[in-house]
Amino acid sequence: MTRAVALADIRIARDRIAGKVERTPTVLSHSLSEQFGVPVHLKLEHRQTTGSFKLRGASNAVASLNAEQKARGVVAASTGNHGRALAHAAKLEGMRAVICMSRLVPGNKLDEIRRLGAEVRIIGDSQDDAQQEVDRLVAQEGLMMLPPFDHPDIIAGQGTLGLEMIEQVPDAALVLIQISGGGLASGVATAIKGVSLGTKIIGVSMARGAAMKASLDAGQPVLVEELPTLADSLGGGIGLDNRLTFAMCRDLLDDVILLSEDEIAAGIRHAYAQEREIVEGAGAVGIAALLAGKVRSDGPVVVLLSGRNIDMDAHRTIVCGVAPSLKERAA
């Protein structure tokens, strides 16, 4: 098994990506603070250059490649945001990038990846299907695989977000963090626990196809069917051969909670109506967890708004009070 990422790796990553990513603000939510009786801070990472936290990991991983590896180009499977971030980081280096995705990825995310000059391959109905094409391109064309989560440079890059969060809210008692493949959650938890051991870290995901939660419950990585969901960025498996993120999430997270589609929609609506922020489903799950009463804290809370890359027609439908049907999301 590859050595787990440490706090020192995250600090190195912060220096490596300085100037390539934004240091995003953290603001106090007056509405949520008043409702829950403790300060609730929102980390506005959805304002990151490519619209999500994924730019941190992608930038660190690309910057870590040597000249020969950069010349070969990069490839990855993605539910959208990692692909967009990797396309952006590769474009800055003049590198070839190929992004493999399933048919469940929303069209607005495909369009942005193509706009950045990356090659898009649509393969099958799951991340596992897309990964098969990645493996073929690595074997036959020699591309460098930079996966969306289970890679030390990706995890370290995402962990820089945790350093910012605990610097901006040093007395944080609880941090709510999105969890999918675990690159974000494990990196942020490593950073925060390395500085503030007493801070609780809770992972938040959707009930429909939460692979990391199912794997943690089973005590080992397991396969989970991918299903249409408002939190599409949190879809996909963690890999049966997972090297890093499963063990790191198991050891570092205090809990993982799941949300219904209606609860996620309520989070999106609150972000827009009360905070004046447009976020995608995955970006709203921390707010949604608070609104649903599924977490409690006696001290300051930090909630990550992880991404804004939502289809605006879907967003308008949601904020008007009706979530798109599962059939519409699968189309």
Tab-separated table of C-alpha atoms in Angstrom:
chain	number	residue	atom	x	y	z
A	1	MET	CA	0.000	0.000	0.000
A	2	THR	CA	1.221	3.497	-0.820
A	3	ARG	CA	2.265	5.614	2.168
A	4	ALA	CA	-0.579	7.740	3.445
A	5	VAL	CA	-0.382	11.465	2.791
A	6	ALA	CA	0.938	13.477	5.765
A	7	LEU	CA	0.576	17.085	6.883
A	8	ALA	CA	4.082	17.823	5.563
A	9	ASP	CA	3.008	16.708	2.060
A	10	ILE	CA	0.078	19.105	2.178
A	11	ARG	CA	2.275	22.006	3.196
A	12	ILE	CA	4.616	21.229	0.286
A	13	ALA	CA	1.612	21.110	-2.044
A	14	ARG	CA	0.483	24.541	-0.839
A	15	ASP	CA	3.823	26.031	-1.874
A	16	ARG	CA	3.765	24.141	-5.178
A	17	ILE	CA	0.355	25.426	-6.288
A	18	ALA	CA	0.719	28.978	-4.979
A	19	GLY	CA	-0.317	31.345	-7.748
A	20	LYS	CA	-2.151	28.577	-9.619
A	21	VAL	CA	-5.243	28.432	-7.403
A	22	GLU	CA	-7.262	30.975	-5.458
A	23	ARG	CA	-7.199	31.251	-1.668
A	24	THR	CA	-10.962	31.314	-1.314
A	25	PRO	CA	-12.754	33.256	1.441
A	26	THR	CA	-14.612	31.919	4.455
A	27	VAL	CA	-17.618	33.958	5.558
A	28	LEU	CA	-20.046	33.843	8.464
A	29	SER	CA	-23.568	32.725	7.531
A	30	HIS	CA	-25.863	34.891	9.618
A	31	SER	CA	-28.937	32.869	8.675
A	32	LEU	CA	-27.459	29.490	9.610
A	33	SER	CA	-25.714	30.844	12.709
A	34	GLU	CA	-28.977	32.298	14.000
A	35	GLN	CA	-30.860	29.099	13.227
A	36	PHE	CA	-28.371	26.731	14.907
A	37	GLY	CA	-27.149	28.864	17.800
A	38	VAL	CA	-23.433	28.584	16.985
A	39	PRO	CA	-21.263	30.389	14.410
A	40	VAL	CA	-21.607	28.679	11.023
A	41	HIS	CA	-18.934	29.628	8.509
A	42	LEU	CA	-19.107	28.925	4.778
A	43	LYS	CA	-15.878	28.143	2.899
A	44	LEU	CA	-16.594	29.545	-0.573
A	45	GLU	CA	-14.510	27.112	-2.601
A	46	HIS	CA	-17.131	27.104	-5.350
A	47	ARG	CA	-15.559	30.425	-6.354
A	48	GLN	CA	-12.341	28.613	-7.270
A	49	THR	CA	-11.084	29.278	-10.815
A	50	THR	CA	-12.682	26.207	-12.416
A	51	GLY	CA	-15.722	26.285	-10.156
A	52	SER	CA	-14.667	23.591	-7.697
A	53	PHE	CA	-11.987	22.443	-5.250
A	54	LYS	CA	-10.687	19.927	-7.782
A	55	LEU	CA	-8.250	22.466	-9.221
A	56	ARG	CA	-6.086	22.124	-6.118
A	57	GLY	CA	-5.392	18.420	-6.557
A	58	ALA	CA	-5.093	18.586	-10.330
A	59	SER	CA	-2.657	21.506	-10.186
A	60	ASN	CA	-0.482	19.775	-7.598
A	61	ALA	CA	-0.438	16.506	-9.531
A	62	VAL	CA	0.437	18.148	-12.867
A	63	ALA	CA	3.132	20.305	-11.240
A	64	SER	CA	4.661	17.153	-9.745
A	65	LEU	CA	5.229	15.520	-13.146
A	66	ASN	CA	8.675	15.622	-14.736
A	67	ALA	CA	9.299	16.889	-18.278
A	68	GLU	CA	9.094	13.427	-19.870
A	69	GLN	CA	5.798	12.676	-18.150
A	70	LYS	CA	4.321	16.024	-19.175
A	71	ALA	CA	5.272	15.312	-22.782
A	72	ARG	CA	3.223	12.100	-22.684
A	73	GLY	CA	0.015	13.883	-21.628
A	74	VAL	CA	-2.502	13.015	-18.936
A	75	VAL	CA	-5.717	11.017	-18.733
A	76	ALA	CA	-8.365	10.543	-16.056
A	77	ALA	CA	-11.865	9.303	-15.392
A	78	SER	CA	-14.135	11.988	-13.975
A	79	THR	CA	-17.679	12.891	-12.981
A	80	GLY	CA	-16.920	16.343	-14.386
A	81	ASN	CA	-15.150	18.632	-11.949
A	82	HIS	CA	-11.848	16.734	-11.827
A	83	GLY	CA	-11.870	16.595	-15.609
A	84	ARG	CA	-12.412	20.336	-15.869
A	85	ALA	CA	-9.646	21.014	-13.355
A	86	LEU	CA	-7.210	18.645	-15.044
A	87	ALA	CA	-8.005	20.150	-18.442
A	88	HIS	CA	-7.267	23.617	-17.056
A	89	ALA	CA	-3.998	22.575	-15.388
A	90	ALA	CA	-2.861	20.719	-18.506
A	91	LYS	CA	-3.707	23.647	-20.772
A	92	LEU	CA	-1.487	25.952	-18.702
A	93	GLU	CA	1.389	23.513	-19.301
A	94	GLY	CA	0.608	23.004	-23.010
A	95	MET	CA	-0.121	19.319	-22.351
A	96	ARG	CA	-2.509	16.862	-23.947
A	97	ALA	CA	-5.399	15.850	-21.679
A	98	VAL	CA	-7.994	13.118	-22.242
A	99	ILE	CA	-10.993	12.962	-19.910
A	100	CYS	CA	-13.129	9.784	-19.811
A	101	MET	CA	-16.652	10.058	-18.405
A	102	SER	CA	-19.883	8.108	-18.221
A	103	ARG	CA	-23.226	9.056	-19.730
A	104	LEU	CA	-24.378	10.285	-16.301
A	105	VAL	CA	-22.135	13.371	-16.432
A	106	PRO	CA	-24.216	16.538	-17.106
A	107	GLY	CA	-23.747	18.248	-20.460
A	108	ASN	CA	-22.674	21.587	-18.982
A	109	LYS	CA	-19.599	19.908	-17.490
A	110	LEU	CA	-18.731	18.201	-20.779
A	111	ASP	CA	-18.950	21.529	-22.588
A	112	GLU	CA	-16.534	23.233	-20.194
A	113	ILE	CA	-13.969	20.438	-20.487
A	114	ARG	CA	-14.094	20.635	-24.277
A	115	ARG	CA	-13.801	24.425	-24.117
A	116	LEU	CA	-10.510	24.028	-22.271
A	117	GLY	CA	-9.115	21.947	-25.110
A	118	ALA	CA	-9.225	18.474	-23.576
A	119	GLU	CA	-10.381	15.392	-25.469
A	120	VAL	CA	-13.626	13.955	-24.083
A	121	ARG	CA	-14.494	10.248	-24.233
A	122	ILE	CA	-17.998	9.141	-23.134
A	123	ILE	CA	-17.842	5.519	-22.046
A	124	GLY	CA	-20.659	3.462	-20.494
A	125	ASP	CA	-22.864	4.216	-17.523
A	126	SER	CA	-20.391	4.357	-14.652
A	127	GLN	CA	-16.996	5.567	-13.512
A	128	ASP	CA	-15.822	1.962	-13.676
A	129	ASP	CA	-16.691	1.858	-17.387
A	130	ALA	CA	-14.839	5.132	-17.968
A	131	GLN	CA	-11.842	3.811	-16.045
A	132	GLN	CA	-11.513	0.912	-18.474
A	133	GLU	CA	-10.900	3.413	-21.275
A	134	VAL	CA	-8.361	5.225	-19.082
A	135	ASP	CA	-6.493	1.950	-18.531
A	136	ARG	CA	-6.473	1.299	-22.276
A	137	LEU	CA	-5.042	4.730	-23.053
A	138	VAL	CA	-2.330	4.291	-20.431
A	139	ALA	CA	-1.354	0.888	-21.838
A	140	GLN	CA	-1.602	1.695	-25.554
A	141	GLU	CA	-0.707	5.389	-25.783
A	142	GLY	CA	1.478	5.897	-22.718
A	143	LEU	CA	-0.598	8.668	-21.147
A	144	MET	CA	-0.049	9.480	-17.477
A	145	MET	CA	-3.066	8.617	-15.344
A	146	LEU	CA	-4.003	11.231	-12.748
A	147	PRO	CA	-7.094	9.788	-11.042
A	148	PRO	CA	-9.692	11.986	-9.342
A	149	PHE	CA	-8.957	10.911	-5.764
A	150	ASP	CA	-6.764	7.877	-4.982
A	151	HIS	CA	-3.386	9.487	-5.680
A	152	PRO	CA	-1.013	11.085	-3.138
A	153	ASP	CA	-0.493	14.315	-5.101
A	154	ILE	CA	-4.241	14.712	-5.627
A	155	ILE	CA	-4.956	14.158	-1.931
A	156	ALA	CA	-2.199	16.556	-0.858
A	157	GLY	CA	-3.515	19.229	-3.201
A	158	GLN	CA	-7.054	18.914	-1.871
A	159	GLY	CA	-5.633	19.028	1.650
A	160	THR	CA	-4.501	22.616	1.092
A	161	LEU	CA	-8.172	23.501	1.425
A	162	GLY	CA	-8.104	22.135	4.979
A	163	LEU	CA	-5.124	24.313	5.862
A	164	GLU	CA	-7.030	27.384	4.713
A	165	MET	CA	-10.177	26.385	6.602
A	166	ILE	CA	-8.451	25.934	9.960
A	167	GLU	CA	-6.394	29.099	9.468
A	168	GLN	CA	-9.545	31.085	8.727
A	169	VAL	CA	-11.579	29.515	11.570
A	170	PRO	CA	-8.971	28.291	14.101
A	171	ASP	CA	-11.590	27.499	16.763
A	172	ALA	CA	-13.673	25.264	14.463
A	173	ALA	CA	-15.366	22.492	16.447
A	174	LEU	CA	-16.887	20.752	13.408
A	175	VAL	CA	-16.129	20.681	9.697
A	176	LEU	CA	-18.616	19.292	7.172
A	177	ILE	CA	-16.880	17.958	4.079
A	178	GLN	CA	-18.146	16.304	0.905
A	179	ILE	CA	-17.205	12.651	0.471
A	180	SER	CA	-17.157	10.608	-2.714
A	181	GLY	CA	-13.936	8.809	-3.615
A	182	GLY	CA	-12.368	10.343	-0.529
A	183	GLY	CA	-9.567	12.470	-1.939
A	184	LEU	CA	-11.073	15.682	-0.589
A	185	ALA	CA	-12.215	14.253	2.729
A	186	SER	CA	-8.934	12.468	3.486
A	187	GLY	CA	-6.804	15.462	2.485
A	188	VAL	CA	-8.840	17.988	4.441
A	189	ALA	CA	-9.064	15.714	7.484
A	190	THR	CA	-5.292	15.162	7.436
A	191	ALA	CA	-4.655	18.907	7.320
A	192	ILE	CA	-7.163	19.875	9.988
A	193	LYS	CA	-6.468	17.013	12.402
A	194	GLY	CA	-2.745	17.728	12.003
A	195	VAL	CA	-3.287	21.242	13.324
A	196	SER	CA	-6.406	20.876	15.502
A	197	LEU	CA	-6.823	17.300	16.709
A	198	GLY	CA	-10.042	18.062	18.575
A	199	THR	CA	-11.937	19.309	15.512
A	200	LYS	CA	-14.558	16.819	14.344
A	201	ILE	CA	-14.677	16.007	10.623
A	202	ILE	CA	-17.922	14.612	9.226
A	203	GLY	CA	-18.244	13.427	5.639
A	204	VAL	CA	-21.498	14.165	3.812
A	205	SER	CA	-22.831	12.407	0.717
A	206	MET	CA	-26.054	11.481	-1.047
A	207	ALA	CA	-28.037	8.364	-0.180
A	208	ARG	CA	-28.192	7.269	-3.835
A	209	GLY	CA	-24.962	5.401	-4.569
A	210	ALA	CA	-22.629	6.509	-1.751
A	211	ALA	CA	-19.683	4.196	-2.425
A	212	MET	CA	-17.377	5.315	0.390
A	213	LYS	CA	-20.099	5.008	3.031
A	214	ALA	CA	-21.006	1.519	1.805
A	215	SER	CA	-17.332	0.549	1.800
A	216	LEU	CA	-16.719	1.880	5.307
A	217	ASP	CA	-19.774	-0.009	6.552
A	218	ALA	CA	-18.503	-3.209	4.889
A	219	GLY	CA	-14.968	-2.764	6.206
A	220	GLN	CA	-13.497	-2.903	2.698
A	221	PRO	CA	-14.007	-1.300	-0.728
A	222	VAL	CA	-17.197	-2.544	-2.386
A	223	LEU	CA	-19.007	-1.927	-5.632
A	224	VAL	CA	-22.090	0.312	-5.541
A	225	GLU	CA	-24.490	0.975	-8.403
A	226	GLU	CA	-24.235	4.519	-9.739
A	227	LEU	CA	-27.585	6.286	-9.801
A	228	PRO	CA	-28.809	9.667	-11.014
A	229	THR	CA	-28.608	12.248	-8.235
A	230	LEU	CA	-28.580	15.988	-7.702
A	231	ALA	CA	-25.118	15.483	-6.178
A	232	ASP	CA	-23.731	14.016	-9.411
A	233	SER	CA	-20.167	15.089	-8.546
A	234	LEU	CA	-20.245	12.654	-5.618
A	235	GLY	CA	-21.042	9.646	-7.819
A	236	GLY	CA	-18.685	6.825	-8.743
A	237	GLY	CA	-16.932	4.034	-6.912
A	238	ILE	CA	-13.785	4.148	-4.800
A	239	GLY	CA	-12.060	1.264	-6.619
A	240	LEU	CA	-11.769	-2.269	-5.285
A	241	ASP	CA	-7.984	-1.816	-5.344
A	242	ASN	CA	-8.153	1.468	-3.424
A	243	ARG	CA	-4.684	2.245	-2.047
A	244	LEU	CA	-5.136	5.355	0.075
A	245	THR	CA	-8.452	7.080	0.555
A	246	PHE	CA	-10.465	4.215	2.056
A	247	ALA	CA	-8.001	3.712	4.913
A	248	MET	CA	-7.506	7.450	5.428
A	249	CYS	CA	-11.254	8.134	5.605
A	250	ARG	CA	-11.731	5.153	7.929
A	251	ASP	CA	-9.038	6.416	10.288
A	252	LEU	CA	-9.659	10.173	10.146
A	253	LEU	CA	-13.386	10.834	9.779
A	254	ASP	CA	-15.604	11.022	12.845
A	255	ASP	CA	-18.752	10.078	10.928
A	256	VAL	CA	-20.359	9.944	7.477
A	257	ILE	CA	-23.981	10.964	6.910
A	258	LEU	CA	-26.235	10.561	3.885
A	259	LEU	CA	-28.893	12.837	2.434
A	260	SER	CA	-32.038	12.340	0.387
A	261	GLU	CA	-32.575	14.137	-2.907
A	262	ASP	CA	-35.153	16.428	-1.293
A	263	GLU	CA	-32.674	17.360	1.438
A	264	ILE	CA	-29.988	18.173	-1.153
A	265	ALA	CA	-32.467	20.306	-3.092
A	266	ALA	CA	-33.260	22.202	0.114
A	267	GLY	CA	-29.544	22.912	0.532
A	268	ILE	CA	-29.309	24.318	-2.991
A	269	ARG	CA	-32.341	26.519	-2.392
A	270	HIS	CA	-31.015	27.833	0.913
A	271	ALA	CA	-27.624	28.659	-0.608
A	272	TYR	CA	-29.344	30.746	-3.265
A	273	ALA	CA	-32.154	32.333	-1.255
A	274	GLN	CA	-30.317	33.049	2.006
A	275	GLU	CA	-26.614	33.138	1.117
A	276	ARG	CA	-26.918	34.433	-2.465
A	277	GLU	CA	-24.612	31.668	-3.700
A	278	ILE	CA	-25.169	29.371	-6.687
A	279	VAL	CA	-23.879	25.881	-5.899
A	280	GLU	CA	-24.304	22.450	-7.436
A	281	GLY	CA	-25.864	19.581	-5.512
A	282	ALA	CA	-22.553	18.295	-4.173
A	283	GLY	CA	-21.621	21.798	-3.105
A	284	ALA	CA	-24.806	22.140	-1.044
A	285	VAL	CA	-24.670	18.921	0.998
A	286	GLY	CA	-23.076	20.528	4.063
A	287	ILE	CA	-25.808	23.135	4.268
A	288	ALA	CA	-28.348	20.395	3.593
A	289	ALA	CA	-27.024	18.306	6.492
A	290	LEU	CA	-27.529	21.228	8.879
A	291	LEU	CA	-31.011	22.014	7.586
A	292	ALA	CA	-32.010	18.344	7.878
A	293	GLY	CA	-30.938	18.275	11.517
A	294	LYS	CA	-28.500	15.422	10.891
A	295	VAL	CA	-25.543	17.081	12.640
A	296	ARG	CA	-25.112	18.988	15.885
A	297	SER	CA	-22.264	21.046	17.314
A	298	ASP	CA	-21.583	22.956	20.510
A	299	GLY	CA	-19.009	25.175	18.795
A	300	PRO	CA	-18.184	26.884	15.493
A	301	VAL	CA	-18.987	24.962	12.324
A	302	VAL	CA	-17.270	25.229	8.948
A	303	VAL	CA	-19.273	24.131	5.897
A	304	LEU	CA	-17.548	23.635	2.554
A	305	LEU	CA	-19.317	24.859	-0.582
A	306	SER	CA	-17.266	22.693	-2.912
A	307	GLY	CA	-18.511	23.544	-6.404
A	308	ARG	CA	-20.811	25.691	-8.518
A	309	ASN	CA	-20.886	23.758	-11.811
A	310	ILE	CA	-24.610	23.127	-11.992
A	311	ASP	CA	-26.778	23.200	-15.093
A	312	MET	CA	-28.604	26.509	-14.752
A	313	ASP	CA	-31.900	25.181	-16.102
A	314	ALA	CA	-31.824	22.559	-13.352
A	315	HIS	CA	-30.882	25.220	-10.804
A	316	ARG	CA	-33.834	27.417	-11.772
A	317	THR	CA	-36.150	24.429	-11.423
A	318	ILE	CA	-34.786	23.593	-7.969
A	319	VAL	CA	-34.884	27.109	-6.534
A	320	CYS	CA	-38.465	27.456	-7.700
A	321	GLY	CA	-39.260	24.590	-5.340
A	322	VAL	CA	-39.308	21.481	-7.527
A	323	ALA	CA	-36.278	19.209	-7.901
A	324	PRO	CA	-35.758	17.680	-11.379
A	325	SER	CA	-37.088	14.146	-11.581
A	326	LEU	CA	-34.661	11.221	-11.567
A	327	LYS	CA	-35.763	10.485	-15.131
A	328	GLU	CA	-34.800	14.021	-16.201
A	329	ARG	CA	-31.404	13.724	-14.482
A	330	ALA	CA	-30.714	10.400	-16.196
A	331	ALA	CA	-31.531	11.803	-19.653
